[in-house]
mmCIF file of C-alpha atoms in Angstrom:
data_model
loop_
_atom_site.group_PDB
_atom_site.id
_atom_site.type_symbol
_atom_site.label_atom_id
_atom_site.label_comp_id
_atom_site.label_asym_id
_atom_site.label_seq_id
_atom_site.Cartn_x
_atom_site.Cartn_y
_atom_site.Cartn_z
ATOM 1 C CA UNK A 10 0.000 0.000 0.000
ATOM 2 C CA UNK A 11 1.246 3.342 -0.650
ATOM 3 C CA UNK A 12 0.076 4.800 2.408
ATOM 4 C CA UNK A 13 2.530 2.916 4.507
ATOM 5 C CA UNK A 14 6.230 4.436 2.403
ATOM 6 C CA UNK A 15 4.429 7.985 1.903
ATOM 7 C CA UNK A 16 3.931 7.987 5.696
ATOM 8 C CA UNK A 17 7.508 6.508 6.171
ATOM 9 C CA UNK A 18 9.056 9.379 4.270
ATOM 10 C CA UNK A 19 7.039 11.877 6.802
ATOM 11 C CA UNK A 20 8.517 10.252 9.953
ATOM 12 C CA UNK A 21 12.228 10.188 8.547
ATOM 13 C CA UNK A 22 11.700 13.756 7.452
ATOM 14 C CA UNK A 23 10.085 14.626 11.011
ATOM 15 C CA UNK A 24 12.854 12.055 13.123
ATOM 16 C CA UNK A 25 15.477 15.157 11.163
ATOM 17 C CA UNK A 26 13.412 17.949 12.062
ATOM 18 C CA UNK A 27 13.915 17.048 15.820
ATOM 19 C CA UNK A 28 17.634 16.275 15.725
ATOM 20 C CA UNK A 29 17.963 19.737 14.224
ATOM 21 C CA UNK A 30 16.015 21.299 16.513
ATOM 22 C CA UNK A 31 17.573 19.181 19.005
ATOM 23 C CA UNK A 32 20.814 20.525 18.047
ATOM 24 C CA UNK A 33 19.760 24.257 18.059
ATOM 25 C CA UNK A 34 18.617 23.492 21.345
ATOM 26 C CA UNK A 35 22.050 22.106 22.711
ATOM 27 C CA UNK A 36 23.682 25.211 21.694
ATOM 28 C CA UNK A 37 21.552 28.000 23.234
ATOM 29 C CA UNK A 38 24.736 28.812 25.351
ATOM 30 C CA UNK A 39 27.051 28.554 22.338
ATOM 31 C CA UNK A 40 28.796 31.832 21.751
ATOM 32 C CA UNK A 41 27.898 33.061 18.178
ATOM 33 C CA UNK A 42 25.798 30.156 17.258
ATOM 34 C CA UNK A 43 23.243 30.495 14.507
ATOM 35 C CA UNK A 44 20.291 28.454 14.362
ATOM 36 C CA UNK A 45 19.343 26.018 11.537
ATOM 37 C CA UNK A 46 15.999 25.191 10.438
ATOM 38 C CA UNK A 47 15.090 22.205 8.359
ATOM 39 C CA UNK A 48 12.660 22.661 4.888
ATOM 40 C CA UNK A 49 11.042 20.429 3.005
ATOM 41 C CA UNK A 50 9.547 19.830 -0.121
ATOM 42 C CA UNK A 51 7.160 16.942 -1.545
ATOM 43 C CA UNK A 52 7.810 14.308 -3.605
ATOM 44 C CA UNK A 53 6.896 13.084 -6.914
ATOM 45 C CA UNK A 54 3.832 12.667 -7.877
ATOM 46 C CA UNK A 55 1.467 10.096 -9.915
ATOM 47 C CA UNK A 56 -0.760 11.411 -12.751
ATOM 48 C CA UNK A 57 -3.558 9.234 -11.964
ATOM 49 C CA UNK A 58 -5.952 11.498 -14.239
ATOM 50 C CA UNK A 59 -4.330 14.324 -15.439
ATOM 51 C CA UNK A 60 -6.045 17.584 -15.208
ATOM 52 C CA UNK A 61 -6.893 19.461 -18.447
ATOM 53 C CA UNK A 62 -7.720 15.600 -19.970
ATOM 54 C CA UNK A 63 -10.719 16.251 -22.477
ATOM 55 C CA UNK A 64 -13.539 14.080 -21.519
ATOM 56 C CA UNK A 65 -16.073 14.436 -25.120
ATOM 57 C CA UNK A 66 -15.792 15.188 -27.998
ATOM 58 C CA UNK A 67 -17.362 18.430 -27.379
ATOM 59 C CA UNK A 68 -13.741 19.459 -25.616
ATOM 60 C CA UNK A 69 -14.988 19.171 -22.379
ATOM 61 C CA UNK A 70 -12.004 19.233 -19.644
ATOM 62 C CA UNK A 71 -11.101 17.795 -16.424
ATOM 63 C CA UNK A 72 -11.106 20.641 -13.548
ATOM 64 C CA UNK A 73 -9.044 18.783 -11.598
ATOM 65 C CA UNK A 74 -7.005 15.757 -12.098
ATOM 66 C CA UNK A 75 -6.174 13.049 -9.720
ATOM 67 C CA UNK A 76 -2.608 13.378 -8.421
ATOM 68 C CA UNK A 77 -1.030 10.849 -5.945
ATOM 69 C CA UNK A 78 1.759 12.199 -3.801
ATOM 70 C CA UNK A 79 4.647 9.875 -2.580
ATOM 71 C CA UNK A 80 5.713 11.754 0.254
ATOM 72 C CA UNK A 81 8.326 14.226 1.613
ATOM 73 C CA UNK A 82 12.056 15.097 1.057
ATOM 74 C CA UNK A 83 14.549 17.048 3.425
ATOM 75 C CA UNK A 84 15.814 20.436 1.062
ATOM 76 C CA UNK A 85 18.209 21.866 3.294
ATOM 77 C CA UNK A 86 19.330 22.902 6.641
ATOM 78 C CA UNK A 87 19.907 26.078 6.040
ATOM 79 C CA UNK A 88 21.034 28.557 9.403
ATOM 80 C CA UNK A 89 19.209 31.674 10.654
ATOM 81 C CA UNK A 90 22.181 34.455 10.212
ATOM 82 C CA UNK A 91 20.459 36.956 12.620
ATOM 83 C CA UNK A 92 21.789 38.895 15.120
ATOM 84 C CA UNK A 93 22.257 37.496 18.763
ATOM 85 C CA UNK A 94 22.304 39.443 21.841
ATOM 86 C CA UNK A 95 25.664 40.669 23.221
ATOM 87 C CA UNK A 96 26.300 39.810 26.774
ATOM 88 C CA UNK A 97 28.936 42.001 28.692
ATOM 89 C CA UNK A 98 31.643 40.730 29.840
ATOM 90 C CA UNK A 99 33.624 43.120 30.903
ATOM 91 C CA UNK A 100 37.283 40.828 29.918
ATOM 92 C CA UNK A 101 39.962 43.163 27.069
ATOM 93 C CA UNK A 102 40.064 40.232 24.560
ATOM 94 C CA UNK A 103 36.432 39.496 24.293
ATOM 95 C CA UNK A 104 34.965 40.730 21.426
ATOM 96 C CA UNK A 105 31.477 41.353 19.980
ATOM 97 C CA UNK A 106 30.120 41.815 16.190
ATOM 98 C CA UNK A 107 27.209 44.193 16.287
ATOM 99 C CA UNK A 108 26.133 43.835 12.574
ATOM 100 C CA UNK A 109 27.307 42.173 9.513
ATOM 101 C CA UNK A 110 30.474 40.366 8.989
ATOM 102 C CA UNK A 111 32.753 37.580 10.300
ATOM 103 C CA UNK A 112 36.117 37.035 12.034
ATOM 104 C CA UNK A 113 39.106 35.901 9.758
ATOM 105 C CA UNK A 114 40.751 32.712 11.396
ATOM 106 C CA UNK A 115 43.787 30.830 9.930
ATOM 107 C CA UNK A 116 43.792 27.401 10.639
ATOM 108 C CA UNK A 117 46.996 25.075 11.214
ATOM 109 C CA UNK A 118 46.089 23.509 7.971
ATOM 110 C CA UNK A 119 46.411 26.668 6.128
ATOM 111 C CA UNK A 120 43.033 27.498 5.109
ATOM 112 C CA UNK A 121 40.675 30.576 6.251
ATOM 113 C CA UNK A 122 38.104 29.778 8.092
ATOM 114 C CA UNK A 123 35.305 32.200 9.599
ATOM 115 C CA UNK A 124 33.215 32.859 12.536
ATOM 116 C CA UNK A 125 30.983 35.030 14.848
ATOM 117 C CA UNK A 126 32.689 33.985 17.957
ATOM 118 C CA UNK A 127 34.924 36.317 19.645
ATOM 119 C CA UNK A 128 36.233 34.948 22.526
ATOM 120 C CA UNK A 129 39.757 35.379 21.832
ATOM 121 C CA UNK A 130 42.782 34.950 23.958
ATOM 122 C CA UNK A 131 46.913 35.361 23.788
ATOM 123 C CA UNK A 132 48.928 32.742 23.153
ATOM 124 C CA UNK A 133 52.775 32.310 24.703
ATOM 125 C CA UNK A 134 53.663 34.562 21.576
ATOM 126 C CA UNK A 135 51.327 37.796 22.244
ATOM 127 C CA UNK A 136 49.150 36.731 19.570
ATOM 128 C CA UNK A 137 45.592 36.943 19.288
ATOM 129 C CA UNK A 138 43.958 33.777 18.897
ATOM 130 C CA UNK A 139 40.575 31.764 19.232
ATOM 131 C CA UNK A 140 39.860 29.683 22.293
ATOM 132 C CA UNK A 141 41.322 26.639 19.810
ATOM 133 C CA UNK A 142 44.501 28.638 18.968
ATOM 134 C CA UNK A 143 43.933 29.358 15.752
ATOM 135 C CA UNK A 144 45.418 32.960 14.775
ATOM 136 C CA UNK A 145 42.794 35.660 14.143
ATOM 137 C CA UNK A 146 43.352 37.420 11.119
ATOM 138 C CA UNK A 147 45.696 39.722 10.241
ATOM 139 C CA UNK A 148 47.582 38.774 13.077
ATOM 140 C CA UNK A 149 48.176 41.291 15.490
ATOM 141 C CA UNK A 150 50.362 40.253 18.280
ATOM 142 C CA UNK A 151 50.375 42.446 22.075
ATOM 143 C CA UNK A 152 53.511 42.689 23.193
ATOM 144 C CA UNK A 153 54.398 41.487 27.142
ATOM 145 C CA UNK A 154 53.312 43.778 29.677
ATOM 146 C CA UNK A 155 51.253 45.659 27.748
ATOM 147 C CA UNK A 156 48.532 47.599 29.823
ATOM 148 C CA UNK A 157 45.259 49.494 28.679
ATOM 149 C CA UNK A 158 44.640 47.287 25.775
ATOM 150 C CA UNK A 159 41.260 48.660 23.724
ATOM 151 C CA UNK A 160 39.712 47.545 20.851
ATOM 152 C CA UNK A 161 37.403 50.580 19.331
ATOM 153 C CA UNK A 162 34.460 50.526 16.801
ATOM 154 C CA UNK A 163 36.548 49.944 13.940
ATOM 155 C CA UNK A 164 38.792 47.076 15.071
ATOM 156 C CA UNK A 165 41.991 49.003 15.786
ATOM 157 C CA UNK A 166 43.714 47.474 18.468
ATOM 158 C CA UNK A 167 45.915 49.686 20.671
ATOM 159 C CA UNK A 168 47.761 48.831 23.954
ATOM 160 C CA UNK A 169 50.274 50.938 25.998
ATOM 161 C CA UNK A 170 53.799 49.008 25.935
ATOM 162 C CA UNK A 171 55.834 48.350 29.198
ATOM 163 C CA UNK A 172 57.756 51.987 29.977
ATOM 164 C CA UNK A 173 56.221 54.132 28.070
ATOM 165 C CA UNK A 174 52.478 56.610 28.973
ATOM 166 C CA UNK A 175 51.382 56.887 25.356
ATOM 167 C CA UNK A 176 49.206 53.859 23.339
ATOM 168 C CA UNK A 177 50.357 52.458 20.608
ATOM 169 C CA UNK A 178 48.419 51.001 17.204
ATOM 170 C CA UNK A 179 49.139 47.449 17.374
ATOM 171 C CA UNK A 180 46.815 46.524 14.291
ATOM 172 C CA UNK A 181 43.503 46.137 12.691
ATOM 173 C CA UNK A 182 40.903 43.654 12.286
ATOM 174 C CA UNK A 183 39.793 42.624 9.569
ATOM 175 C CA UNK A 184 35.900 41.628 9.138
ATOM 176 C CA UNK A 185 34.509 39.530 5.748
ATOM 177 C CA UNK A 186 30.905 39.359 4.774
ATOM 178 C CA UNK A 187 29.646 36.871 2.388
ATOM 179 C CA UNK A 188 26.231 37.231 -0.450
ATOM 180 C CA UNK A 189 24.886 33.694 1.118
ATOM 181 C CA UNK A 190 25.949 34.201 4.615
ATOM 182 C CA UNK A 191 24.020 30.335 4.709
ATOM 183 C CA UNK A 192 25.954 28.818 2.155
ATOM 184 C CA UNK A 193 28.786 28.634 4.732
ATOM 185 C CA UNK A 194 29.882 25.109 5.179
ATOM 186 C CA UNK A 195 29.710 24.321 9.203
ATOM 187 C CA UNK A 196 32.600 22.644 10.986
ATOM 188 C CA UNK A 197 32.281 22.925 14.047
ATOM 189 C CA UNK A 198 34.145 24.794 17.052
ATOM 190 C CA UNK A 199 32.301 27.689 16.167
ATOM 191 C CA UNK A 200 33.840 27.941 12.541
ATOM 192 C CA UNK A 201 32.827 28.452 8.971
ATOM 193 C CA UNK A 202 34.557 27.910 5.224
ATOM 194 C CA UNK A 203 33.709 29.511 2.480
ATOM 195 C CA UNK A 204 31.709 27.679 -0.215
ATOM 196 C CA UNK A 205 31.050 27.821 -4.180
ATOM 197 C CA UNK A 206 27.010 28.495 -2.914
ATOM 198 C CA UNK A 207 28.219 31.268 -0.084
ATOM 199 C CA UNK A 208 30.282 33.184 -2.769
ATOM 200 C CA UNK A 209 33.749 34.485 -2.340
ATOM 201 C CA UNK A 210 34.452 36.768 1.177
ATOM 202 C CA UNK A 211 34.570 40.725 0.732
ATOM 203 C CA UNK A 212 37.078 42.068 3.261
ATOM 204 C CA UNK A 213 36.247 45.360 4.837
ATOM 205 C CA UNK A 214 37.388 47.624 8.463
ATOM 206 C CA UNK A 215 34.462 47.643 11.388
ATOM 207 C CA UNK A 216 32.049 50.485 11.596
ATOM 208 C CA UNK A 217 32.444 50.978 7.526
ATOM 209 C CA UNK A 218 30.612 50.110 4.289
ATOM 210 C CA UNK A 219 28.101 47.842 5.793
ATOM 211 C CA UNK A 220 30.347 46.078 7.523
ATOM 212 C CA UNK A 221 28.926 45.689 11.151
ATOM 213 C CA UNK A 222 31.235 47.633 14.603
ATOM 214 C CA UNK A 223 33.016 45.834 17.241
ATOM 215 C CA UNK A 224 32.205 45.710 21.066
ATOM 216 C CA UNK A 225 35.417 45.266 23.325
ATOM 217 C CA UNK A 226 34.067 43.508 26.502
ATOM 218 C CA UNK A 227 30.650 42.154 25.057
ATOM 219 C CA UNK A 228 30.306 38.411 23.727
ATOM 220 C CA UNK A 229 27.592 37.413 20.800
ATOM 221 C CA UNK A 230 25.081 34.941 22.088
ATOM 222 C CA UNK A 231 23.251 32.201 20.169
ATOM 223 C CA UNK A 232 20.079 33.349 18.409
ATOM 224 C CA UNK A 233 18.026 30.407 19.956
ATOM 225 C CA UNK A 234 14.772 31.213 21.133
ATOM 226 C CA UNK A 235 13.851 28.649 23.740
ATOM 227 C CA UNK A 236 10.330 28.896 23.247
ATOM 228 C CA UNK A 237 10.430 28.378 19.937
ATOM 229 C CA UNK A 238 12.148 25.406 19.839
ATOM 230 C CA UNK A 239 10.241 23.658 22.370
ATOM 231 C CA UNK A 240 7.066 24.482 20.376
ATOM 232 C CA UNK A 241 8.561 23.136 16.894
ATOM 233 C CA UNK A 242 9.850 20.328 19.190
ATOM 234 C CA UNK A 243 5.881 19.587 19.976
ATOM 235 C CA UNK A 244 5.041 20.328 16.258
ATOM 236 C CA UNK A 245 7.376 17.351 15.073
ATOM 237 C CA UNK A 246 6.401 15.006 17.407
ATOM 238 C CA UNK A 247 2.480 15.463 16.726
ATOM 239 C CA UNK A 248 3.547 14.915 13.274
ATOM 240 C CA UNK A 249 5.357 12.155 13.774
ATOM 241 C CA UNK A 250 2.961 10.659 15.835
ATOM 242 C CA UNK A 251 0.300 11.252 12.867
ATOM 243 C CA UNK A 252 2.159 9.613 10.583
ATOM 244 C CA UNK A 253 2.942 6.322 12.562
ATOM 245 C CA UNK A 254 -0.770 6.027 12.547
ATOM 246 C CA UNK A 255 -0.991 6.362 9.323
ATOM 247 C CA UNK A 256 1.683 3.596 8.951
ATOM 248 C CA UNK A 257 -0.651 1.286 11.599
ATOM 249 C CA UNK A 258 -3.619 2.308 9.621
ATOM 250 C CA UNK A 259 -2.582 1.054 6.699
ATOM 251 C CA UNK A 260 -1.707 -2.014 8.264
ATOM 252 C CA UNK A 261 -4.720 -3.144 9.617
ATOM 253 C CA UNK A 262 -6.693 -2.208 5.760
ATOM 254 C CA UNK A 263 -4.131 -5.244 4.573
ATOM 255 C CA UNK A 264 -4.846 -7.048 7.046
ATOM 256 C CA UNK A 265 -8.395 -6.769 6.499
ATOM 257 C CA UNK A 266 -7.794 -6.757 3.264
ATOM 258 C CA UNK A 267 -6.064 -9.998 3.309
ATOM 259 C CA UNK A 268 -8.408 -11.915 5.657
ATOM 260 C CA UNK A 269 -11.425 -11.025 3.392
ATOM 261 C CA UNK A 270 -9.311 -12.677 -0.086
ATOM 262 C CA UNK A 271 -9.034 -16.067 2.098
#
């Protein structure tokens, strides 16, 4: 019966809708994290009487045709790129992205990876790096002793070296923003690469041309909603629930089925 594998396709699509939400949900105290949401789309479908089909001579035409659906597909799991709320923290090397944009992060294999997390810390050579160690980029390095170290609007960093009463410019950061800020391919520790569907990076300061300022002292929180994940939580499982009835459904019709062909 066709029943049973249309209403098979709507629990595997529902069983992914929870362990996405489920996901979303583990990460509500993620710094930077962006929620994903699943989509679907239904499946092919059988012409059983096609509508338009003349039915006399006299050009007569079906209204509408008979169309048997065979279920649902997963699309994507595309993420939610909106802004989180910043949390104070009140520590130098915390940082916060109040707009658009990403951090630049070189990773030990080389490549540039991305990401909204700004929890950054110095490593035994001054540098500033990601809770991981991976150098933010361009690397901009704080040399020992350094005191009053501020990070303004536009990403310049400036310190005030050992001896001396007067800061010093110890660099800039660098944001990127991307066309398809969800074509980013996820990797986890907070990270992002760049991907043929999010487009090539545009590099840019803080604070200019779009590009969104930086908040010394303030951390980016996930942009979970609790509420609404506990209610799409329910959603999927009433669903799911709907369509193993369906399945046991259409497993007692064979069965009646069966016992009346006897």
């Amino acid at each position: 019966m066709r029943a049973l594998h249309t209403a098979a396709t709507g629990m595997m699509a529902q069983e992914l809708n929870v362990q996405v939400i489920s996901n979303n949900i583990a990460n509500m105290r993620t710094t930077g994290y962006k929620r994903q949401r699943a989509e679907f789309q239904d499946l092919l479908y059988e012409h059983v009487s096609r509508v338009g089909t003349q039915t006399s001579e006299q050009g007569n035409q079906l209204p509408a045709g008979i169309e048997l659906g065979s279920g649902v597909k997963t699309v994507g799991t595309p993420r939610i790129m909106t802004q989180g709320t910043l949390l104070q923290t009140g520590k130098d090397y915390d940082v916060a992205i109040r707009g658009e944009g990403f951090f630049k992060v070189l990773l030990p294999d080389g490549r540039t990876a991305y990401t909204r997390d700004g929890s950054f810390e110095l490593d035994s050579q001054g540098r500033l790096v990601t809770a991981q160690g991976n150098v933010v980029q361009p690397g901009i390095t704080i040399p020992q002793g350094s005191t009053g170290v501020t990070i303004n609007a536009q990403g310049q960093v400036s310190a005030t070296p050992v001896g001396t009463t007067t800061p010093t410019t110890l660099g800039q950061i660098q944001l990127s923003q991307f066309i398809n800020k969800a074509g980013l391919q996820g990797i986890g520790d907070n990270l992002y690469l760049e991907t043929p569907a999010s487009g090539a990076p545009t590099d840019g300061t803080p604070n200019t041309d779009g590009f969104g300022n930086l908040q010394q002292g303030n951390l980016e929180q996930a942009n979970v909603e609790a509420v609404s994940e506990i209610s799409d939580l329910i959603a999927a499982q009433r669903a799911y629930e709907m369509n193993a009835k369906v399945i046991g459904a259409a497993d007692q019709m064979l069965q009646a089925t069966s016992n009346l062909m006897r």
